[in-house]
Short mmCIF file of N, CA and C in Angstrom, two decimals:
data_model
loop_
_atom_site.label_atom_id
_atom_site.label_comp_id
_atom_site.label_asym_id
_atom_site.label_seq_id
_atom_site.Cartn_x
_atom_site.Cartn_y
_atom_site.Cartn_z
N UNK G 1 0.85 -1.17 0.00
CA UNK G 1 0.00 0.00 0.00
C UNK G 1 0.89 1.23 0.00
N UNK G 2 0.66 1.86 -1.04
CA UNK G 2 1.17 3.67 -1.25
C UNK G 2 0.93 4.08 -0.21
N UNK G 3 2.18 4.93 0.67
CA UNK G 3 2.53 5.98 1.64
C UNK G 3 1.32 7.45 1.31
N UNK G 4 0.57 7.28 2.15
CA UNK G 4 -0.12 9.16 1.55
C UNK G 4 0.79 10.07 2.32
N UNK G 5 0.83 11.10 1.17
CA UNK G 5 1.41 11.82 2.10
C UNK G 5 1.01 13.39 2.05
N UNK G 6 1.24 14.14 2.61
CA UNK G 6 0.58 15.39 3.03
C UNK G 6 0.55 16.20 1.58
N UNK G 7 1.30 16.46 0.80
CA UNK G 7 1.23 16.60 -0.38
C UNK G 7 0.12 16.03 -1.72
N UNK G 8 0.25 14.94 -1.49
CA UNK G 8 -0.72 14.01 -1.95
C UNK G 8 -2.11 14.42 -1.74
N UNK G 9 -2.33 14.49 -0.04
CA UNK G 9 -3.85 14.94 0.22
C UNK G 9 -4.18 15.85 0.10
N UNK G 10 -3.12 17.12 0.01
CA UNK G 10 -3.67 18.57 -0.21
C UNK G 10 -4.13 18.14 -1.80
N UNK G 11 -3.53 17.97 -2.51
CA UNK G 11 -3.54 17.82 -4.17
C UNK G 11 -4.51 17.19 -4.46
N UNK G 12 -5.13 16.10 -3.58
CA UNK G 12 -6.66 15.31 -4.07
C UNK G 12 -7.27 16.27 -3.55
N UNK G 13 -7.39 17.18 -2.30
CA UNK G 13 -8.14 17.72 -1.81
C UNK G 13 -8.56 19.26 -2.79
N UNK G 14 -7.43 19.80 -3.49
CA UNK G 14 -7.59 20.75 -5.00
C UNK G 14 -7.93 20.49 -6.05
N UNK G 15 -7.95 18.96 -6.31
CA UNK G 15 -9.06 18.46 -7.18
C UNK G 15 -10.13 18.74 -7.14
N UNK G 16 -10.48 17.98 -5.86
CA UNK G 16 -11.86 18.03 -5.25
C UNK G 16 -12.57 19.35 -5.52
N UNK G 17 -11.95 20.52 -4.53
CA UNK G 17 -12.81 21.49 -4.45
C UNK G 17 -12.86 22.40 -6.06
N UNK G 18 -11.44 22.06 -6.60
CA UNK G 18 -11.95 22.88 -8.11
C UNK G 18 -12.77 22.16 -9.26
N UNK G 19 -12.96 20.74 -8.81
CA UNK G 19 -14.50 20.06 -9.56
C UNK G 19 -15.30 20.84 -8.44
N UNK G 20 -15.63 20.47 -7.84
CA UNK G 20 -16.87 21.23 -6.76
C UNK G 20 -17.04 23.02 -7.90
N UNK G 21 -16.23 23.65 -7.65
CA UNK G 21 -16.64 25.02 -7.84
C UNK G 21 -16.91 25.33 -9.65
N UNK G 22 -16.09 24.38 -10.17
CA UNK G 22 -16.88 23.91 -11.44
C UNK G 22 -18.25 23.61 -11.67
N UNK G 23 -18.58 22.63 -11.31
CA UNK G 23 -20.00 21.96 -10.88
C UNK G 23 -20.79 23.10 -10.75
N UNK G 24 -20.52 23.62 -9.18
CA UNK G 24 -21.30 24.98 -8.81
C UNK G 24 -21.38 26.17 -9.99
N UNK G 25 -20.16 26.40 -10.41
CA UNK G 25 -20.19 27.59 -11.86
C UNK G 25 -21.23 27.09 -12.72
N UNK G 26 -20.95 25.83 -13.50
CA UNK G 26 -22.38 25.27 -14.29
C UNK G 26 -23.62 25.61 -14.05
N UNK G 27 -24.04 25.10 -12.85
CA UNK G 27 -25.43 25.23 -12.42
C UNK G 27 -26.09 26.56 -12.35
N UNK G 28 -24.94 27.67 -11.97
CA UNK G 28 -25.55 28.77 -11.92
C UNK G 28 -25.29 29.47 -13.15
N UNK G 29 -24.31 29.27 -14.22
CA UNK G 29 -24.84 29.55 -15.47
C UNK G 29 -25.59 29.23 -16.18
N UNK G 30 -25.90 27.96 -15.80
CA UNK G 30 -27.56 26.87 -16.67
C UNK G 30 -27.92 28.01 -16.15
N UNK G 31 -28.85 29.07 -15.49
CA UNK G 31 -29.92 29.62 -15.38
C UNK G 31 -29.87 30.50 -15.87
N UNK G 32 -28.78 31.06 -16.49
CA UNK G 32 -28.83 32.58 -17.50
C UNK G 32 -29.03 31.68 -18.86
N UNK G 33 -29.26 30.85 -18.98
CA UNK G 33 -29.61 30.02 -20.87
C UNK G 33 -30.89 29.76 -20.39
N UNK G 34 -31.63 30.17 -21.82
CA UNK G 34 -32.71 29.87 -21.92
C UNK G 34 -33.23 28.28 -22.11
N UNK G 35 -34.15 27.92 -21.58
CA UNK G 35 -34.72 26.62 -21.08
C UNK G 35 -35.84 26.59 -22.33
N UNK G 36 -35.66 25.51 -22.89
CA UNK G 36 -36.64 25.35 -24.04
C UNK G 36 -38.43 24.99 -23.93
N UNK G 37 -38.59 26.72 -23.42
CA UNK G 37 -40.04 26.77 -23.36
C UNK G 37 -40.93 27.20 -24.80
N UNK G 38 -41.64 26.35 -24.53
CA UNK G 38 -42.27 26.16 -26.13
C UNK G 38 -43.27 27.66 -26.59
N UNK G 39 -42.30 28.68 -26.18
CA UNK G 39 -43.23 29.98 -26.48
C UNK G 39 -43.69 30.32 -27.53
N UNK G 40 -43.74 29.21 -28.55
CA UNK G 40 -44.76 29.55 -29.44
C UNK G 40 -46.06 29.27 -28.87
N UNK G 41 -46.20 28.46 -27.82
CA UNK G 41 -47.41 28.52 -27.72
C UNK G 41 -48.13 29.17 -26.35
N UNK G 42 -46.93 28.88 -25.38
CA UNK G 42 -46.75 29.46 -24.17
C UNK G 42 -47.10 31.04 -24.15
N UNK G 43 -46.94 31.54 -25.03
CA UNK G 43 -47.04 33.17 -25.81
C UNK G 43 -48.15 33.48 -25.71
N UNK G 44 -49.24 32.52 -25.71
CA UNK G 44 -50.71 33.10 -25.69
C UNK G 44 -51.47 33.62 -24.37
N UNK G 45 -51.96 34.35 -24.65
CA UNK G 45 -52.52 35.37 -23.20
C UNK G 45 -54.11 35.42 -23.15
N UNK G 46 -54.71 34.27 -22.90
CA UNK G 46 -54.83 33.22 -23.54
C UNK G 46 -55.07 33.88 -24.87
N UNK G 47 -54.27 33.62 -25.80
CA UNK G 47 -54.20 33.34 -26.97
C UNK G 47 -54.40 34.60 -27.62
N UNK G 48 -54.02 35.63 -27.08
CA UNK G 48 -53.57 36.99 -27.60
C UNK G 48 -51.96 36.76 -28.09
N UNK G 49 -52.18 37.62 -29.60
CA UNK G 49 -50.69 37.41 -29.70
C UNK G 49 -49.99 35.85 -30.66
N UNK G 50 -50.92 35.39 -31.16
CA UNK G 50 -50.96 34.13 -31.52
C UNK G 50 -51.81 34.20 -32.69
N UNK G 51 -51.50 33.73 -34.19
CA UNK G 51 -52.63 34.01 -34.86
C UNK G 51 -53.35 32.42 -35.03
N UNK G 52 -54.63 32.90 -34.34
CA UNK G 52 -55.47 31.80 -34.37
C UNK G 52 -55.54 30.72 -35.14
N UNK G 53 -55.71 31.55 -36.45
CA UNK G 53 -55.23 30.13 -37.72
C UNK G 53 -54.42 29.43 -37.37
N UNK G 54 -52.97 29.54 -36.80
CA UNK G 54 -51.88 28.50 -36.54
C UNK G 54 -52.34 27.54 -35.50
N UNK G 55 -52.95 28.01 -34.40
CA UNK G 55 -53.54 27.47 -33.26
C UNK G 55 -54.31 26.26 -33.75
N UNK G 56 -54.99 26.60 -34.46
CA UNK G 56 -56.23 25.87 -34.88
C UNK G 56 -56.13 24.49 -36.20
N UNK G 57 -54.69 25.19 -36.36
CA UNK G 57 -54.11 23.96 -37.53
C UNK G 57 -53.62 23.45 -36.53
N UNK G 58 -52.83 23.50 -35.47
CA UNK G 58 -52.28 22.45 -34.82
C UNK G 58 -53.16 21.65 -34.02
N UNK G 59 -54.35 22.41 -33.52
CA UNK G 59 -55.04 21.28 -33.11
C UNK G 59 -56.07 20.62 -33.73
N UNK G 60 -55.91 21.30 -34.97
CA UNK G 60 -56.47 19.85 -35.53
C UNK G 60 -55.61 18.62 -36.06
N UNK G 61 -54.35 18.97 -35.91
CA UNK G 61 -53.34 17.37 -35.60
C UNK G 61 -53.54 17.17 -34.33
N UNK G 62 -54.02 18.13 -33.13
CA UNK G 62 -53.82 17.03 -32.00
C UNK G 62 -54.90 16.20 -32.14
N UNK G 63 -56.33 17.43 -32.50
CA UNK G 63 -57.46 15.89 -32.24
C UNK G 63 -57.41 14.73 -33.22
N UNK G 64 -56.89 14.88 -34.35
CA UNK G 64 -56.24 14.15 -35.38
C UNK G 64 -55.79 12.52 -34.26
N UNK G 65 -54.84 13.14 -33.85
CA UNK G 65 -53.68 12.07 -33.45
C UNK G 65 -54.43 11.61 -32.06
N UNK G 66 -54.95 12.37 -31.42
CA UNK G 66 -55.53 12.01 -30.20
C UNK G 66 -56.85 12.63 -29.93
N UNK G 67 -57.91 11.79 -30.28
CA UNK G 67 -59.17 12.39 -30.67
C UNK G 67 -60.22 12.61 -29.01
N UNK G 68 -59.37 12.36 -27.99
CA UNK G 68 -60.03 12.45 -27.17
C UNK G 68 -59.82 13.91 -26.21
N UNK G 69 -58.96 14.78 -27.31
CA UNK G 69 -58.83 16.51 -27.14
C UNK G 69 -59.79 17.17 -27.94
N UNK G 70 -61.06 16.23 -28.57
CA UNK G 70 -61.82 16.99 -29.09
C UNK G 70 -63.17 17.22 -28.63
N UNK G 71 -62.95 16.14 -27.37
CA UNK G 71 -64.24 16.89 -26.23
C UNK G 71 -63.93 18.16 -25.66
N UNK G 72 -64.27 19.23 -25.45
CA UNK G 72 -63.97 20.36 -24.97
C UNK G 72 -64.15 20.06 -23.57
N UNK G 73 -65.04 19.29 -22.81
CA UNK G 73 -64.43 18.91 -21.13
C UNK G 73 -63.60 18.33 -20.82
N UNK G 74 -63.03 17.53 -21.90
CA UNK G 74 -61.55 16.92 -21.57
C UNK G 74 -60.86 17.87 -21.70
N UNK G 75 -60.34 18.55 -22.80
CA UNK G 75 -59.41 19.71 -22.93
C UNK G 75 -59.15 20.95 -21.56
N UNK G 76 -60.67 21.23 -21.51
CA UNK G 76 -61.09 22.01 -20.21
C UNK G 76 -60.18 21.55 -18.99
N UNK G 77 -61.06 20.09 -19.03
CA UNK G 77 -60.01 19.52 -17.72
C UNK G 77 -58.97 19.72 -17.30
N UNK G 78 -58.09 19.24 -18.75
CA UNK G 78 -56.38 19.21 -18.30
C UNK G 78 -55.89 20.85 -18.09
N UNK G 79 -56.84 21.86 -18.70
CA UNK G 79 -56.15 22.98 -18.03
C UNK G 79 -56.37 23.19 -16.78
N UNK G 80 -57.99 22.99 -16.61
CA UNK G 80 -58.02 23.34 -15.42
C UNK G 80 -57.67 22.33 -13.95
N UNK G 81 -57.29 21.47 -14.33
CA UNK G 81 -56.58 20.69 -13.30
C UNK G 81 -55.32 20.81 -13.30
N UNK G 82 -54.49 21.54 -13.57
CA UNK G 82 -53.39 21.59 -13.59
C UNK G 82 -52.83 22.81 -12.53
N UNK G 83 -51.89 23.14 -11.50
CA UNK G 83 -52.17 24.31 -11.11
C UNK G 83 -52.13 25.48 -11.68
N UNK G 84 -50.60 25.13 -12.66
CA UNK G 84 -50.32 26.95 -13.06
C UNK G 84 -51.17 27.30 -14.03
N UNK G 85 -51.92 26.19 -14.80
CA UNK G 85 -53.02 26.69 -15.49
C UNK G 85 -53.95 26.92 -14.94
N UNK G 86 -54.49 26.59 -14.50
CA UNK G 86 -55.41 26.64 -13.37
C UNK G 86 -55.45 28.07 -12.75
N UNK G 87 -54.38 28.64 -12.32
CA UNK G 87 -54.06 29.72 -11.66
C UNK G 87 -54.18 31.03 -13.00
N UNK G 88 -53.66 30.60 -14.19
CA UNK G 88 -53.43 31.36 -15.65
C UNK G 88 -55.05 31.72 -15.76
N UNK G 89 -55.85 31.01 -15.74
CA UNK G 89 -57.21 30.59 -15.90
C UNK G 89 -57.95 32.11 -15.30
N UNK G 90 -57.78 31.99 -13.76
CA UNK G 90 -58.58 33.22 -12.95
C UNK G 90 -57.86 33.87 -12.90
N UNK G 91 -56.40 34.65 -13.34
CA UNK G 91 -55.53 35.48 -13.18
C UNK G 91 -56.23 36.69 -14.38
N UNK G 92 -56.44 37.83 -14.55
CA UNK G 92 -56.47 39.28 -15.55
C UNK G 92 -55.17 39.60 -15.75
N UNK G 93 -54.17 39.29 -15.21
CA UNK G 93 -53.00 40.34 -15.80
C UNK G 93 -52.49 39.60 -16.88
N UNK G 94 -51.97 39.84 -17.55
CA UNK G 94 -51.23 39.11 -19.46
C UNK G 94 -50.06 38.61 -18.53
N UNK G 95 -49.23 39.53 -18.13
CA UNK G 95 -47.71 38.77 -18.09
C UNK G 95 -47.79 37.73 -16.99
N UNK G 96 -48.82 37.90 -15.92
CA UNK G 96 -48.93 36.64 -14.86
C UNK G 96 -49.77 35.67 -15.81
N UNK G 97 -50.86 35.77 -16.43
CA UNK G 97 -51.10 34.66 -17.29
C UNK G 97 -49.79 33.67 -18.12
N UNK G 98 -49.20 34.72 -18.51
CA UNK G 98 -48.43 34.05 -19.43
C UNK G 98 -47.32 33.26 -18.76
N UNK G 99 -47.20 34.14 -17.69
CA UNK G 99 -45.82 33.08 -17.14
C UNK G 99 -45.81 32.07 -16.67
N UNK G 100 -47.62 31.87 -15.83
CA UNK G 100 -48.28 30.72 -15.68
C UNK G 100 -48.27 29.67 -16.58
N UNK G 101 -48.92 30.05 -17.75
CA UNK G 101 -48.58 29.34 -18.79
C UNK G 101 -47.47 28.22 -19.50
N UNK G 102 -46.55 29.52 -19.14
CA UNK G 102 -44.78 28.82 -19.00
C UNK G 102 -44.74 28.02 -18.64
N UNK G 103 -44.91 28.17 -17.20
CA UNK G 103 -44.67 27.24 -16.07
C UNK G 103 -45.46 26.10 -16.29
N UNK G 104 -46.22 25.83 -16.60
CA UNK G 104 -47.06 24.64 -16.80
C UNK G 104 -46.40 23.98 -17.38
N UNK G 105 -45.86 24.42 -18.81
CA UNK G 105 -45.65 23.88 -20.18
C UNK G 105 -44.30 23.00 -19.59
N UNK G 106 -43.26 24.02 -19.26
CA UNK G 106 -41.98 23.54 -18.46
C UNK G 106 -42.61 22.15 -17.43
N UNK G 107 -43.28 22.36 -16.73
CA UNK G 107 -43.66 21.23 -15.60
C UNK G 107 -44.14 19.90 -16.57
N UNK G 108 -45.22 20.73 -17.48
CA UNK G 108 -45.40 18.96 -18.44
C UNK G 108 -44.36 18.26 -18.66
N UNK G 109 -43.28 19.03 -19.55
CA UNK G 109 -42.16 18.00 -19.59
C UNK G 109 -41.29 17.32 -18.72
N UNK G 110 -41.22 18.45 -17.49
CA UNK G 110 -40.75 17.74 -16.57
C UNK G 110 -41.39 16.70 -15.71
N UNK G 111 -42.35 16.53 -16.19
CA UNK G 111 -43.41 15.46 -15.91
C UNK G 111 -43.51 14.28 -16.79
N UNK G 112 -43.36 14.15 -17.92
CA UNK G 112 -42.96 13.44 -18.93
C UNK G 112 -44.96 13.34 -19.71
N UNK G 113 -45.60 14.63 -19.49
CA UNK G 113 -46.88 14.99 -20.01
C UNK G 113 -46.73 15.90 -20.72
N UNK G 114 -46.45 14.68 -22.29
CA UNK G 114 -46.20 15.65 -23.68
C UNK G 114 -47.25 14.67 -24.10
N UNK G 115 -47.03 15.25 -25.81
CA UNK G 115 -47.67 14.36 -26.94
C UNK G 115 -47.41 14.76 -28.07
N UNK G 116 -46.84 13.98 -28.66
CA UNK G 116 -46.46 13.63 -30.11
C UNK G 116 -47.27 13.56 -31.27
N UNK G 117 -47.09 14.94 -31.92
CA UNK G 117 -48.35 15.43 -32.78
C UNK G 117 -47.24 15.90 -34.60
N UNK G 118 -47.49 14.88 -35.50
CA UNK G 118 -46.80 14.86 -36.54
C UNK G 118 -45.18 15.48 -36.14
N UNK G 119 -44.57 14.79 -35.18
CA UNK G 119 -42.79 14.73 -35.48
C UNK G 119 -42.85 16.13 -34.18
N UNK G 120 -44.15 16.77 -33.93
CA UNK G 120 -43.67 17.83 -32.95
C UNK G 120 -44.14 17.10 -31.78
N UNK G 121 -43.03 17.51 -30.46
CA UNK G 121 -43.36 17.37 -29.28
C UNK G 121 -44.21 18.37 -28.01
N UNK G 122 -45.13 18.23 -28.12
CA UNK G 122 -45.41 19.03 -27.25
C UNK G 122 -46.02 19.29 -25.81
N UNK G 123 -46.43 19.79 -24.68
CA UNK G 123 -46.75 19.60 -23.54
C UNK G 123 -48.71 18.90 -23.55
N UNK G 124 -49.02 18.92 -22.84
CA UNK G 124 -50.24 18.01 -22.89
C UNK G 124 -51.10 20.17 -22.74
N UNK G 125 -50.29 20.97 -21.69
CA UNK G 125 -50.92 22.26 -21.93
C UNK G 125 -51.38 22.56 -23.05
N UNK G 126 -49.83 22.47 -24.14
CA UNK G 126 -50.01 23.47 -25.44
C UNK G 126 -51.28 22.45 -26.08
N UNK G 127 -51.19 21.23 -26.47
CA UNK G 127 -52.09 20.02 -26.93
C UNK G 127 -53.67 20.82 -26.49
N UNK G 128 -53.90 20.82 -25.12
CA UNK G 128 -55.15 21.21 -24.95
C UNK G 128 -55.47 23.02 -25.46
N UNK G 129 -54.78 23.56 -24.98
CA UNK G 129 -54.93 25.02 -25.92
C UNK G 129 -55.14 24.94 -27.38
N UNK G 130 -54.15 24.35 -27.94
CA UNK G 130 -54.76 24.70 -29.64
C UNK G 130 -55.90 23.68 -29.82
N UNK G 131 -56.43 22.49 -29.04
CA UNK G 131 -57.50 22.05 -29.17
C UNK G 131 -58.99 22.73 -29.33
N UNK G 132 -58.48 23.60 -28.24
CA UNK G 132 -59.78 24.71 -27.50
C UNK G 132 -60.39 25.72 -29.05
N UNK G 133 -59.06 25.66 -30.27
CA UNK G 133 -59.15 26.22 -31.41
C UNK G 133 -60.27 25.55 -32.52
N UNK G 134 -60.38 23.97 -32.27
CA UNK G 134 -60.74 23.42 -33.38
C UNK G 134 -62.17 23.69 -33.63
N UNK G 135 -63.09 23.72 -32.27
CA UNK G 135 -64.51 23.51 -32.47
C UNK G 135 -65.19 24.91 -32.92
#
């Protein structure tokens, strides 16, 4: 067995902490990059700002692909059971709507509540919003 010696441990120990403060630098630069929120659709206040036509072509691939976004109480549902939609829902101000919005969209994925609508991925939020377009 190798002798440690005081040299040795300082030198693992300057490893250590300059991965550590690496690590730490990362994490807090991940938050100045933008996080891939799907503000094309996230953008809508509700749905100010958005030209409807696009809305309304996409959900007619969602009810297309998943025809059970073409009950309007299902659609209803998933917003309104959700919180930050939910919250987007009874909120009047645009930019608290919208950020609500965000936040949802971000949480679907981090939830793994998307759906796969011709090659696009999207949150089960945005899915029920451009649904709300078709009828």
């Amino acid at each position: 067995m190798a002798k440690m010696t005081r040299r040795a441990l300082i030198g693992a120990g300057g490893v250590l902490l300059a991965g550590a403060a690496i690590y730490g630098t990362g994490l807090v630069g991940c938050r100045f990059v933008d996080r891939n929120v799907p503000d094309f659709f996230a953008a809508v206040d509700p749905l100010e700002g958005v030209d409807p036509e696009i809305l309304r072509t996409v959900g007619i691939a969602v009810v297309a692909a998943y025809p059970r976004y073409s009950l309007p109480e299902y659609a209803h549902a998933k917003l309104a059971g959700k919180t930050h939609t939910a919250a987007a829902m009874q909120s009047t101000c645009p930019v608290e709507r919208l950020a609500r919005f965000q936040a949802q969209c971000c949480q679907d994925f981090d939830d793994d509540k998307f759906v796969v609508v011709e090659g696009w991925i999207i949150s089960e939020t945005e899915a029920a919003l451009c649904a709300h377009f078709v009828a």
